[in-house]
CSV table of C-alpha atoms in Angstrom, one decimal:
chain,number,residue,atom,x,y,z
A,58,MET,CA,161.6,136.9,183.5
A,59,ALA,CA,160.7,135.3,186.5
A,60,LYS,CA,162.6,136.6,190.2
A,61,LEU,CA,164.1,133.0,190.6
A,62,ALA,CA,164.1,130.0,188.4
A,63,THR,CA,162.0,127.3,189.7
A,64,LYS,CA,165.0,125.1,190.6
A,65,ASP,CA,166.2,128.1,193.3
A,66,LYS,CA,163.3,128.9,194.4
A,67,PHE,CA,163.0,128.4,198.3
A,68,LEU,CA,160.3,128.6,201.2
A,69,ASP,CA,161.1,132.5,201.7
A,70,PHE,CA,159.1,133.6,205.5
A,71,SER,CA,159.4,137.2,204.3
A,72,ASP,CA,157.4,136.5,200.9
A,73,TYR,CA,154.0,135.7,202.2
A,74,GLY,CA,152.3,138.5,200.1
A,75,ARG,CA,153.8,136.9,196.6
A,76,THR,CA,150.6,135.3,195.6
A,77,ALA,CA,147.9,138.1,196.3
A,78,GLY,CA,150.5,140.3,195.1
A,79,THR,CA,150.6,138.5,191.6
A,80,GLN,CA,146.9,138.8,191.5
A,81,ILE,CA,147.0,142.1,191.8
A,82,ALA,CA,149.5,142.4,189.0
A,83,GLN,CA,147.6,140.5,187.0
A,84,THR,CA,144.4,142.4,187.7
A,85,LEU,CA,146.6,145.8,186.7
A,86,LYS,CA,148.3,144.3,183.6
A,87,ASN,CA,146.1,145.9,181.0
A,88,THR,CA,145.5,149.5,183.2
A,89,ARG,CA,146.9,152.6,183.1
A,90,PHE,CA,148.6,151.5,186.6
A,91,THR,CA,152.4,151.4,186.1
A,92,PRO,CA,154.6,150.0,189.1
A,93,ILE,CA,155.5,153.3,190.2
A,94,HIS,CA,151.9,153.7,190.8
A,95,VAL,CA,152.1,150.6,193.1
A,96,SER,CA,155.0,151.3,194.6
A,97,LEU,CA,153.5,154.3,195.9
A,98,LEU,CA,150.4,152.8,196.9
A,99,PHE,CA,152.4,150.5,199.4
A,100,GLY,CA,153.9,153.8,200.6
A,101,VAL,CA,150.2,155.0,201.2
A,102,SER,CA,149.4,151.7,203.2
A,103,GLY,CA,152.7,152.4,205.3
A,104,LEU,CA,151.5,155.7,205.9
A,105,ILE,CA,147.9,154.4,207.3
A,106,ALA,CA,149.8,152.0,209.4
A,107,ILE,CA,151.6,154.8,211.0
A,108,TYR,CA,148.5,156.9,211.8
A,109,CYS,CA,147.0,153.8,213.2
A,110,ILE,CA,150.0,152.8,215.7
A,111,LEU,CA,149.8,156.5,216.8
A,112,SER,CA,145.7,156.2,217.2
A,113,ASN,CA,146.5,153.3,219.3
A,114,HIS,CA,144.6,151.3,216.6
A,115,GLN,CA,147.1,148.5,216.7
A,116,TYR,CA,144.9,145.4,214.8
A,117,TRP,CA,144.4,147.7,211.9
A,118,ALA,CA,147.9,148.9,212.3
A,119,CYS,CA,148.8,145.2,211.9
A,120,PHE,CA,146.5,144.7,208.7
A,121,PHE,CA,148.1,148.0,206.9
A,122,LEU,CA,151.6,146.3,207.4
A,123,ILE,CA,150.6,143.1,205.9
A,124,LEU,CA,149.0,144.7,203.4
A,125,LYS,CA,151.8,147.1,202.5
A,126,SER,CA,153.7,143.7,202.2
A,127,ILE,CA,151.3,142.4,199.6
A,128,ILE,CA,151.3,145.3,197.6
A,129,ASP,CA,155.0,145.7,197.7
A,130,ALA,CA,155.2,142.5,196.1
A,131,ALA,CA,152.7,143.5,193.2
A,132,ASP,CA,154.9,146.5,191.8
A,133,GLY,CA,157.8,144.1,190.9
A,134,GLU,CA,155.3,141.2,189.7
A,135,LEU,CA,153.7,144.0,187.5
A,136,ALA,CA,156.9,144.9,185.9
A,137,ARG,CA,157.9,141.2,185.2
A,138,ILE,CA,154.3,140.6,183.9
A,139,ARG,CA,154.9,143.5,181.6
A,140,LYS,CA,158.6,142.8,181.0
A,141,THR,CA,159.4,146.3,182.0
A,142,PRO,CA,162.2,146.2,184.5
A,143,SER,CA,163.1,149.4,185.9
A,144,TYR,CA,165.8,150.9,188.1
A,145,THR,CA,163.7,153.5,188.8
A,146,GLY,CA,161.5,151.4,190.5
A,147,ARG,CA,164.1,149.4,192.0
A,148,TYR,CA,165.6,152.1,193.8
A,149,LEU,CA,162.5,154.3,194.6
A,150,ASP,CA,161.0,151.0,196.5
A,151,SER,CA,164.1,150.4,198.7
A,152,LEU,CA,163.9,154.4,199.3
A,153,LEU,CA,160.6,154.1,200.2
A,154,ASP,CA,160.9,151.0,202.5
A,155,MET,CA,163.8,152.8,204.5
A,156,LEU,CA,161.6,155.9,205.2
A,157,LEU,CA,158.4,153.9,206.1
A,158,ASN,CA,160.9,151.5,208.7
A,159,PHE,CA,162.1,154.8,210.2
A,160,LEU,CA,158.5,156.2,210.7
A,161,ILE,CA,157.2,153.1,211.9
A,162,LEU,CA,160.0,152.7,214.5
A,163,THR,CA,159.6,156.3,215.5
A,164,ALA,CA,155.7,156.1,216.0
A,165,ILE,CA,156.2,152.9,218.1
A,166,CYS,CA,158.6,155.1,220.1
A,167,PHE,CA,156.0,157.7,220.3
A,168,VAL,CA,153.5,155.2,222.1
A,169,SER,CA,155.8,153.2,224.1
A,170,ASP,CA,158.4,154.0,226.6
A,171,SER,CA,161.4,153.3,224.4
A,172,SER,CA,163.9,156.2,223.9
A,173,PHE,CA,164.6,157.8,220.8
A,174,GLN,CA,168.1,156.8,220.9
A,175,ALA,CA,167.2,153.2,221.1
A,176,THR,CA,164.6,153.4,218.2
A,177,LEU,CA,167.7,154.8,216.1
A,178,LEU,CA,169.6,151.9,217.4
A,179,ALA,CA,166.4,149.5,216.6
A,180,PHE,CA,166.4,151.0,212.7
A,181,PHE,CA,170.2,150.5,212.2
A,182,CYS,CA,169.5,146.6,213.0
A,183,ILE,CA,166.3,146.4,211.0
A,184,GLU,CA,168.3,147.9,208.0
A,185,LEU,CA,171.3,145.7,208.6
A,186,GLN,CA,169.1,142.6,209.2
A,187,GLY,CA,167.6,143.2,205.6
A,188,THR,CA,170.5,144.3,203.8
A,189,LEU,CA,172.1,140.7,204.8
A,190,TYR,CA,169.1,138.9,203.8
A,191,ASN,CA,169.2,141.2,200.5
A,192,TYR,CA,172.8,140.4,199.8
A,193,TYR,CA,172.1,136.8,199.9
A,194,TYR,CA,169.6,137.1,197.7
A,195,VAL,CA,170.7,139.1,195.3
A,196,ILE,CA,173.7,137.2,194.8
A,197,LEU,CA,171.5,134.3,194.1
A,198,ARG,CA,169.3,136.1,191.6
A,199,SER,CA,172.5,137.2,189.9
A,200,LYS,CA,173.7,133.9,189.1
A,201,CYS,CA,170.4,132.4,188.1
A,202,LYS,CA,169.9,132.2,184.1
A,203,GLY,CA,166.8,134.7,183.3
A,204,ALA,CA,165.8,136.0,186.7
A,205,ASP,CA,165.3,139.3,187.5
A,206,LYS,CA,168.8,141.4,187.8
A,207,THR,CA,167.5,144.7,188.3
A,208,SER,CA,169.6,144.7,191.5
A,209,GLN,CA,173.2,144.3,191.6
A,210,ILE,CA,175.4,142.7,194.2
A,211,PHE,CA,177.6,145.5,194.4
A,212,GLU,CA,176.0,149.0,193.9
A,213,ASN,CA,179.0,151.1,192.6
A,214,LYS,CA,178.4,152.9,189.6
A,215,ILE,CA,175.0,154.1,188.1
A,216,PRO,CA,173.3,151.7,185.9
A,217,LYS,CA,172.2,152.4,182.2
A,218,ALA,CA,168.4,153.1,182.3
A,219,PHE,CA,166.3,150.9,180.5
A,220,ALA,CA,164.3,151.7,177.7
A,221,GLY,CA,161.6,154.3,178.8
A,222,GLU,CA,162.8,155.6,181.8
A,223,SER,CA,165.0,158.6,182.3
A,224,GLN,CA,168.7,158.3,182.8
A,225,LYS,CA,168.6,161.4,184.8
A,226,TRP,CA,166.1,160.2,187.5
A,227,VAL,CA,168.1,156.7,187.4
A,228,GLY,CA,171.3,158.5,188.7
A,229,ILE,CA,169.6,161.0,191.1
A,230,LEU,CA,167.7,157.7,192.7
A,231,PHE,CA,171.1,155.7,192.6
A,232,LYS,CA,172.8,158.5,194.4
A,233,SER,CA,170.0,158.6,196.6
A,234,TYR,CA,170.2,154.8,197.6
A,235,GLN,CA,173.9,154.8,198.0
A,236,MET,CA,173.7,157.9,200.7
A,237,SER,CA,171.0,155.9,202.7
A,238,TYR,CA,172.0,152.3,202.3
A,239,GLY,CA,175.6,152.5,201.1
A,240,VAL,CA,176.9,152.3,204.7
A,241,PHE,CA,174.5,148.9,205.6
A,242,ASP,CA,176.0,147.5,202.2
A,243,LYS,CA,179.6,148.2,203.2
A,244,ILE,CA,179.2,146.4,206.5
A,245,ILE,CA,177.8,143.3,205.0
A,246,GLN,CA,180.0,143.0,202.0
A,247,LYS,CA,182.8,143.5,204.8
A,248,LEU,CA,181.7,140.7,206.8
A,249,ASP,CA,181.3,138.3,204.3
A,250,TYR,CA,182.7,139.4,200.8
A,251,SER,CA,183.4,136.1,199.7
A,252,ALA,CA,179.8,135.1,199.3
A,253,ALA,CA,179.7,137.0,195.9
A,254,ALA,CA,181.8,134.5,194.8
A,255,LEU,CA,179.1,131.3,195.3
A,256,SER,CA,177.2,130.1,192.3
A,257,ASN,CA,174.2,129.2,194.7
A,258,PHE,CA,172.7,128.8,197.8
A,259,PRO,CA,171.3,125.6,199.7
A,260,HIS,CA,167.3,126.2,200.0
A,261,TRP,CA,167.2,125.8,203.8
A,262,PHE,CA,170.1,128.5,204.3
A,263,MET,CA,168.0,130.9,202.1
A,264,THR,CA,164.9,130.0,204.1
A,265,LEU,CA,166.8,130.5,207.7
A,266,VAL,CA,167.9,134.0,206.1
A,267,SER,CA,164.5,135.2,205.1
A,268,LEU,CA,163.6,135.7,208.7
A,269,TYR,CA,165.4,138.8,208.0
A,270,GLY,CA,163.5,139.8,205.1
A,271,LEU,CA,161.4,143.0,205.3
A,272,GLY,CA,157.9,141.3,204.9
A,273,PHE,CA,158.9,139.4,207.8
A,274,GLN,CA,160.0,142.1,209.7
A,275,LEU,CA,156.6,143.8,209.1
A,276,LEU,CA,155.0,141.2,210.1
A,277,LEU,CA,156.6,140.9,213.4
A,278,ILE,CA,155.7,144.1,214.1
A,279,GLY,CA,152.6,143.7,213.2
A,280,LEU,CA,151.7,140.7,215.5
A,281,MET,CA,153.2,142.2,218.2
A,282,LEU,CA,151.6,145.2,217.9
A,283,ALA,CA,147.9,143.6,217.7
A,284,MET,CA,149.3,141.4,221.0
A,285,GLY,CA,149.9,144.5,222.8
A,286,TRP,CA,153.2,144.0,223.0
A,287,THR,CA,154.5,147.7,221.6
A,288,GLU,CA,157.0,147.9,224.2
A,289,HIS,CA,159.1,144.8,223.3
A,290,ILE,CA,159.2,145.5,219.7
A,291,ILE,CA,162.3,148.2,219.9
A,292,PRO,CA,164.1,146.0,222.3
A,293,PHE,CA,163.7,142.6,220.3
A,294,PHE,CA,164.6,144.1,217.0
A,295,ILE,CA,167.9,145.1,218.7
A,296,ALA,CA,168.4,141.8,220.0
A,297,TYR,CA,167.3,140.1,216.9
A,298,SER,CA,170.3,141.1,215.1
A,299,LEU,CA,172.3,138.5,217.3
A,300,LEU,CA,171.4,136.4,214.4
A,301,ILE,CA,173.7,138.0,212.0
A,302,PRO,CA,177.0,136.8,213.0
A,303,VAL,CA,175.3,133.5,213.7
A,304,LEU,CA,173.8,133.3,209.8
A,305,ILE,CA,177.6,134.7,208.4
A,306,ILE,CA,179.2,131.9,210.5
A,307,ILE,CA,176.9,129.3,209.3
A,308,ARG,CA,177.4,130.8,205.6
A,309,LYS,CA,181.1,130.4,205.7
A,310,ASN,CA,181.4,127.2,207.4
A,311,CYS,CA,178.6,125.1,205.7
A,312,ILE,CA,178.4,126.7,202.2
A,313,LYS,CA,181.6,126.9,200.2
A,314,GLN,CA,182.6,127.2,196.6
A,315,LYS,CA,182.9,123.7,195.3
A,316,GLU,CA,186.5,123.1,193.7
């Protein structure tokens, strides 16, 4: 079970950790480590990055943010290698990402002159940007034969647990996901609801949208920290959201369902 069929793969700027993540997954495939363990490990890497930000070790913060993206790629790859898809892992992964994003921006707020109000706005913007990328990416995966389909275009009901996972925990994590991500999903779906009917997206468009993927966002944050541009991170990600309407206009005008 691949994430995408070969014909649908595109240059994904946010997925630079995939090769190293796959190597990690291959190393762990015959061990007792589960994808959940790997998800928790990327959480640890994110927390170390936050500590480095607060301690003014910004080069190390950059390193651990990039490492977090690499480990983040490994958990899904391990599940695919073992052919053990999991809604538990899918929702836990997303919830950890949101929590870490908030804590990373809060740490940046503490070591810069940015206000907490601006930080909250930047957090909202980052989540909205990531949701746009995920929305189009999940649509693509949903129409791709043999692709990973643990993510749904419209997360409206509790999915049936896969073999080996608890339906109770799937339900709890799904409701937590809805409470945290629901508003972002609804906003993006409202802005481009018709995209869900498309059968595919051209590679160039998905590559463009991948500028909003979490991996690329963390790479930008890490590089800005390492270059001493900490003061500019919060305002940058607020302004970066100006691309959202541009991408949606491009999608609506250039990519339509074939008659």
